[in-house]
Short mmCIF file of C-alpha atoms in Angstrom, two decimals:
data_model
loop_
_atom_site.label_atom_id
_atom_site.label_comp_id
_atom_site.label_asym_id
_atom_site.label_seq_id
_atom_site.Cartn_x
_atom_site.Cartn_y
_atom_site.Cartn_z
CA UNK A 1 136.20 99.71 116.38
CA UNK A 2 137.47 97.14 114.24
CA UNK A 3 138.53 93.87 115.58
CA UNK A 4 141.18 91.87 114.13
CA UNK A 5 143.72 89.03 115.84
CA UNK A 6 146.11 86.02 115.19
CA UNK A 7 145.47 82.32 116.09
CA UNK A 8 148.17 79.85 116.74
CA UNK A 9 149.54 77.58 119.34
CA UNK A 10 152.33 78.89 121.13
CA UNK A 11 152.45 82.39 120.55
CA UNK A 12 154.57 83.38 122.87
CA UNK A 13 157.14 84.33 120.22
CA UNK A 14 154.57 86.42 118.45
CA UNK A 15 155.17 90.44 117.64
CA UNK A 16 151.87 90.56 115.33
CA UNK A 17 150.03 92.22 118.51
CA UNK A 18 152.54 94.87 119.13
CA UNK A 19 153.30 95.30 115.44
CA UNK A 20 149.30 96.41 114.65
CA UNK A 21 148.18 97.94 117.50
CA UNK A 22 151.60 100.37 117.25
CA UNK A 23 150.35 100.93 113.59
CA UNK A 24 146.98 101.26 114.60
CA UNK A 25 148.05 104.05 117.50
CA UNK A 26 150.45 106.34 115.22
CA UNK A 27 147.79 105.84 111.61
CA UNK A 28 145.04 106.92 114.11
CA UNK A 29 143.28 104.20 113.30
CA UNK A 30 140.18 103.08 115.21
CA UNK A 31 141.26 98.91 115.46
CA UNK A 32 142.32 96.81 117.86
CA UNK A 33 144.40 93.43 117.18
CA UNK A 34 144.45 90.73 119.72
CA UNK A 35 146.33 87.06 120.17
CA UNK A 36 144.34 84.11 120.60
CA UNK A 37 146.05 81.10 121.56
CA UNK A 38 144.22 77.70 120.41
CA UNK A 39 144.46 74.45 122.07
CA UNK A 40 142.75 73.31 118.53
CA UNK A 41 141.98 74.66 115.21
CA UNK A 42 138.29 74.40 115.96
CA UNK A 43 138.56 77.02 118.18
CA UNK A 44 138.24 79.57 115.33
CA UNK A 45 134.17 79.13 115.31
CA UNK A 46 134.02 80.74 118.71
CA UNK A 47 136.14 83.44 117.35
CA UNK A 48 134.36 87.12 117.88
CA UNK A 49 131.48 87.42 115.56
CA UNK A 50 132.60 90.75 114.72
CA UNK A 51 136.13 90.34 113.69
CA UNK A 52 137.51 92.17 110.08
CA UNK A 53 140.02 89.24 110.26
CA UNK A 54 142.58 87.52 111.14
CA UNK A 55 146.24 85.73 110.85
CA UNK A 56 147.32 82.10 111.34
CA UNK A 57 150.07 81.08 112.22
CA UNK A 58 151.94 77.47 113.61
CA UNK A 59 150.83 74.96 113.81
CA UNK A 60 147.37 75.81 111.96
CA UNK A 61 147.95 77.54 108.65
CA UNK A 62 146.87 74.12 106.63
CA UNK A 63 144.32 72.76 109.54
CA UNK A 64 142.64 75.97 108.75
CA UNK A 65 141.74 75.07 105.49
CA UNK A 66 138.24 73.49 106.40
CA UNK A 67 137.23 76.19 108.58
CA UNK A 68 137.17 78.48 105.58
CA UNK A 69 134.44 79.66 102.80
CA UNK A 70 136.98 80.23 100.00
CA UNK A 71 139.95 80.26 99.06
CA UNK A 72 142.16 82.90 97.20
CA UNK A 73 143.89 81.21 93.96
CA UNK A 74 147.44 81.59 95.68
CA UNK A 75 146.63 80.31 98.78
CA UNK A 76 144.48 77.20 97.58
CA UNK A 77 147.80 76.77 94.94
CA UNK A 78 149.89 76.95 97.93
CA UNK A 79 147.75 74.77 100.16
CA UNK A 80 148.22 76.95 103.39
CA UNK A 81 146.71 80.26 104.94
CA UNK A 82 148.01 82.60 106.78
CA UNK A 83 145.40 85.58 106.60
CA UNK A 84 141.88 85.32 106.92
CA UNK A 85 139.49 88.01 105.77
CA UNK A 86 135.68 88.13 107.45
CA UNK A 87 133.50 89.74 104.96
CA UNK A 88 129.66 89.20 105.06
CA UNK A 89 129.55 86.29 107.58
CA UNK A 90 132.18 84.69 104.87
CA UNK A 91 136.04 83.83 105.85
CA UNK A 92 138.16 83.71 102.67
CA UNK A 93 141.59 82.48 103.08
CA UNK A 94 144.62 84.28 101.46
CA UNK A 95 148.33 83.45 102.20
CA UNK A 96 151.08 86.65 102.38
CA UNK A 97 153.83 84.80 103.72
CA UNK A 98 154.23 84.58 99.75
CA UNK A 99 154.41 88.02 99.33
CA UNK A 100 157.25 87.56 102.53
CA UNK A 101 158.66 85.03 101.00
CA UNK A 102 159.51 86.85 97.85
CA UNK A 103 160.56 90.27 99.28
CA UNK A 104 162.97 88.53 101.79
CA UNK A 105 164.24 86.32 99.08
CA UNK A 106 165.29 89.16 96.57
CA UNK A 107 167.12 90.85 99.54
CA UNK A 108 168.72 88.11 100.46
CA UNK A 109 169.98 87.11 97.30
CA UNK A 110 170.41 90.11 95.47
CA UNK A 111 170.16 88.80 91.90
CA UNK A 112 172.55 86.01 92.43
CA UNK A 113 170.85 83.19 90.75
CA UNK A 114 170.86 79.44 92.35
CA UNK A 115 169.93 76.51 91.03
CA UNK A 116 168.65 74.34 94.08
CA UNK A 117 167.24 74.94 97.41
CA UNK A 118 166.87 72.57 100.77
CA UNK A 119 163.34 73.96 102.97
CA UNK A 120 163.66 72.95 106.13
CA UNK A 121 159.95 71.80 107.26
CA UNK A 122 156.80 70.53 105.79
CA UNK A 123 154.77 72.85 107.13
CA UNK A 124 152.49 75.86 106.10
CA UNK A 125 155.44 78.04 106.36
CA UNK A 126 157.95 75.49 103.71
CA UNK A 127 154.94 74.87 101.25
CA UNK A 128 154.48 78.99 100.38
CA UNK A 129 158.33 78.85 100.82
CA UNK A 130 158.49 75.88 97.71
CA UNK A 131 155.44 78.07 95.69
CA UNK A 132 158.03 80.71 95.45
CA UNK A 133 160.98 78.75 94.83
CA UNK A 134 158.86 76.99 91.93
CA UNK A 135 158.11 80.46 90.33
CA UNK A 136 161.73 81.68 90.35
CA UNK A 137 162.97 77.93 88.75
CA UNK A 138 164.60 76.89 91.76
CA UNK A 139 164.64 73.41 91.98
CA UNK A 140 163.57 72.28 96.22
CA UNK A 141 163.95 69.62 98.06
CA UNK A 142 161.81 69.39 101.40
CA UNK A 143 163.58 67.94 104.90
CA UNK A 144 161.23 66.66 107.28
CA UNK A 145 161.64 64.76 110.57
CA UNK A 146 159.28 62.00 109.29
CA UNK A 147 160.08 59.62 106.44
CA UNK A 148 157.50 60.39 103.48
CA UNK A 149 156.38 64.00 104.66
CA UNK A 150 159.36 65.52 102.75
CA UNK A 151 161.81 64.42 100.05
CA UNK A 152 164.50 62.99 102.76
CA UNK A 153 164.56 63.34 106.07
CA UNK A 154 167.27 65.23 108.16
CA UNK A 155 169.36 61.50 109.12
CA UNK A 156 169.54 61.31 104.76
CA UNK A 157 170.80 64.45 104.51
CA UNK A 158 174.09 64.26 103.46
CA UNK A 159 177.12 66.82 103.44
CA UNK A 160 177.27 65.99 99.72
CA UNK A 161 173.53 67.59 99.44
CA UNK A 162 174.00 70.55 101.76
CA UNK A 163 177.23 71.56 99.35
CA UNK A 164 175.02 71.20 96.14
CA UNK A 165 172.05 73.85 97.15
CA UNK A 166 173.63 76.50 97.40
CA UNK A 167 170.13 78.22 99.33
CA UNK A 168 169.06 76.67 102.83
CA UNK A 169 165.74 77.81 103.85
CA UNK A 170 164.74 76.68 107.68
CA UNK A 171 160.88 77.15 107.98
CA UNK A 172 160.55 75.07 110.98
CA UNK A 173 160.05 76.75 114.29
CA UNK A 174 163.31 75.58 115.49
CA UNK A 175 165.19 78.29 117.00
CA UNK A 176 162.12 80.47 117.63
CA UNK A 177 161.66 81.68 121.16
CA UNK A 178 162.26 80.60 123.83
CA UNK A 179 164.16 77.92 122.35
CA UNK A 180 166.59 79.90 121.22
CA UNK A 181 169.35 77.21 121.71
CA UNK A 182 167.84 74.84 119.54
CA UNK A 183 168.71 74.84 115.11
CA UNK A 184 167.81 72.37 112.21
CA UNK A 185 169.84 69.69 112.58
CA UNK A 186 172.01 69.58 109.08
CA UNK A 187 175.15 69.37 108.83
CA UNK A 188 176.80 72.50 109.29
CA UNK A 189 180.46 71.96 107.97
CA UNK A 190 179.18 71.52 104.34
CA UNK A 191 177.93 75.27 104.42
CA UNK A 192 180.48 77.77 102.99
CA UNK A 193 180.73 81.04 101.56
CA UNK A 194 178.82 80.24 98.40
CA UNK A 195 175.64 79.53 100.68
CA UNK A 196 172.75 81.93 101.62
CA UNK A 197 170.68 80.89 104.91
CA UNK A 198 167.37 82.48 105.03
CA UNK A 199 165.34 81.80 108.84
CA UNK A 200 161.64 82.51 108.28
CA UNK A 201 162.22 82.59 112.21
CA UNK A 202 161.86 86.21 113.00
CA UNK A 203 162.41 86.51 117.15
CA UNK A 204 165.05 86.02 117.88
CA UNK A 205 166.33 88.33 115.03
CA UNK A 206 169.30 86.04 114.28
CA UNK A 207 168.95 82.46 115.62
CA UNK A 208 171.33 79.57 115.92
CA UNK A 209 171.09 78.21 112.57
CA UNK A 210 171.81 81.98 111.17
CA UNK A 211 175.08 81.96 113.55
CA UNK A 212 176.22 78.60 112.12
CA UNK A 213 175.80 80.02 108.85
CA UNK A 214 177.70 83.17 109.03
CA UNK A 215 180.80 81.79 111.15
CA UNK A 216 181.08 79.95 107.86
CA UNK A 217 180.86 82.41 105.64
CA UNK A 218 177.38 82.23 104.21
CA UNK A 219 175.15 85.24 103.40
CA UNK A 220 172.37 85.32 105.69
CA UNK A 221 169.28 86.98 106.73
CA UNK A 222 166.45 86.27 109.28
CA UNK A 223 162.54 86.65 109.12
CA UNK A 224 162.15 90.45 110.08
CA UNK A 225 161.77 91.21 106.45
CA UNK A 226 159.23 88.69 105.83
CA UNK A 227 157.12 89.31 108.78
CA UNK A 228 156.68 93.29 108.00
CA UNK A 229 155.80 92.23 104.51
CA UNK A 230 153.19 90.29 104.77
CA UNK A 231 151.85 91.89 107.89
CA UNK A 232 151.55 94.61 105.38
CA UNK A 233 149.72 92.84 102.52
CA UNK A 234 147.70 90.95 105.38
CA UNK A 235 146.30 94.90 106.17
CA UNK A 236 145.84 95.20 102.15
CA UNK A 237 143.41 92.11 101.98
CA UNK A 238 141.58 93.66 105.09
CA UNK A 239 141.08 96.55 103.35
CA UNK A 240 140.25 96.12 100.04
CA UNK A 241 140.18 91.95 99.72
CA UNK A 242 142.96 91.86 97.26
CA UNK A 243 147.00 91.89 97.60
#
């Protein structure tokens, strides 16, 4: 049987388990996929020896980096991982949220083009979320909570900002359960219906920060897309070590 899993810290929120070993069941295939919550990153050495691979997820997909034997040219690019294939006493890093990123995006927006783009976040999750941006032309600019992680923080963002990019992207984990009450903190009454709000946050299917965004209008969509998609091209490295 083949072993495969996702590390993170919390992952209470997580669906990877159920989403895999449902797949596994109904494909008939002979795999098991388990969560393993880490108090630290370092806890990936006493990982099962025997594991095919693995996903990361928050609050580890750059920490991983160093734990790793290569890279894929994406995910070094990128700068984060989120799948991690064992091959030969070898973990390479790759990162599919790209692949997410890009399927969700082309839904969302439907071949409307934009011109800028806030992410929401620094992290693992906003950096494959900029890679993409950067490949379709979209200009970015990154919000973070801490002066100099990001291009302004969320007290500089202005109404005057929000109204200009025209695509919000939150890939923070604010919202995500059990938190469910809790969205970015911009300012809400600049978004109309020119906007499109894309949450990378995929449980609950549509958080807060979606809500504030429709009841004004703006197309939306949550992180269900993204997560099947690169759960999907996660399986593809697995199995053949390329997307």
């Amino acid at each position: 049987m083949r072993l495969y899993g996702l590390i993170g810290n919390p992952l209470g929120h997580s669906r990877s388990a159920d989403y895999f070993n449902k797949k596994f069941r109904e494909e008939s295939i002979d795999a098991e996929y388990r969560l393993y919550a880490l108090s630290d990153v370092s806890g990936v050495e006493s990982l099962p020896a025997d594991m095919a691979g693995f996903n990361v997820t928050i609050p580890y997909k750059r920490s991983i980096m160093p734990f790793l034997d290569a890279l894929s040219a994406e995910a070094e690019s990128v700068g984060a991982v989120n799948c991690v294939a064992c091959r030969d006493g070898r973990r390479v890093g790759y990162n599919t949220d790209i692949e997410g990123i890009r399927h969700t995006l082309d839904l969302l927006l439907d071949g409307t083009e934009v011109e800028r783009a806030l992410v929401l976040g620094t992290g693992g999750a906003a950096v494959a979320v900029r890679y993409v941006l950067r490949e379709r032309g979209i200009a970015s600019a990154m919000v973070s909570r801490t002066a100099g992680r990001g291009d302004m923080t969320y007290d500089e963002l202005t109404e005057s900002a929000v109204r200009r990019h025209k695509l919000i992207v939150n890939a923070t984990p604010a919202g995500m359960y059990p938190r469910v009450d809790e969205a970015p903190a911009i300012p809400y009454e600049a978004v109309g219906e020119g906007h499109f709000l894309f949450d990378a946050v995929y449980n609950p299917p549509q958080t807060l920060f979606l809500r504030h965004g429709q009841r004004r209008g703006a197309r939306i969509i949550g992180g269900e897309e993204m997560f099947v998609a690169q759960a999907e091209a996660s399986w593809r490295v697995w199995n053949s070590g390329q997307r």
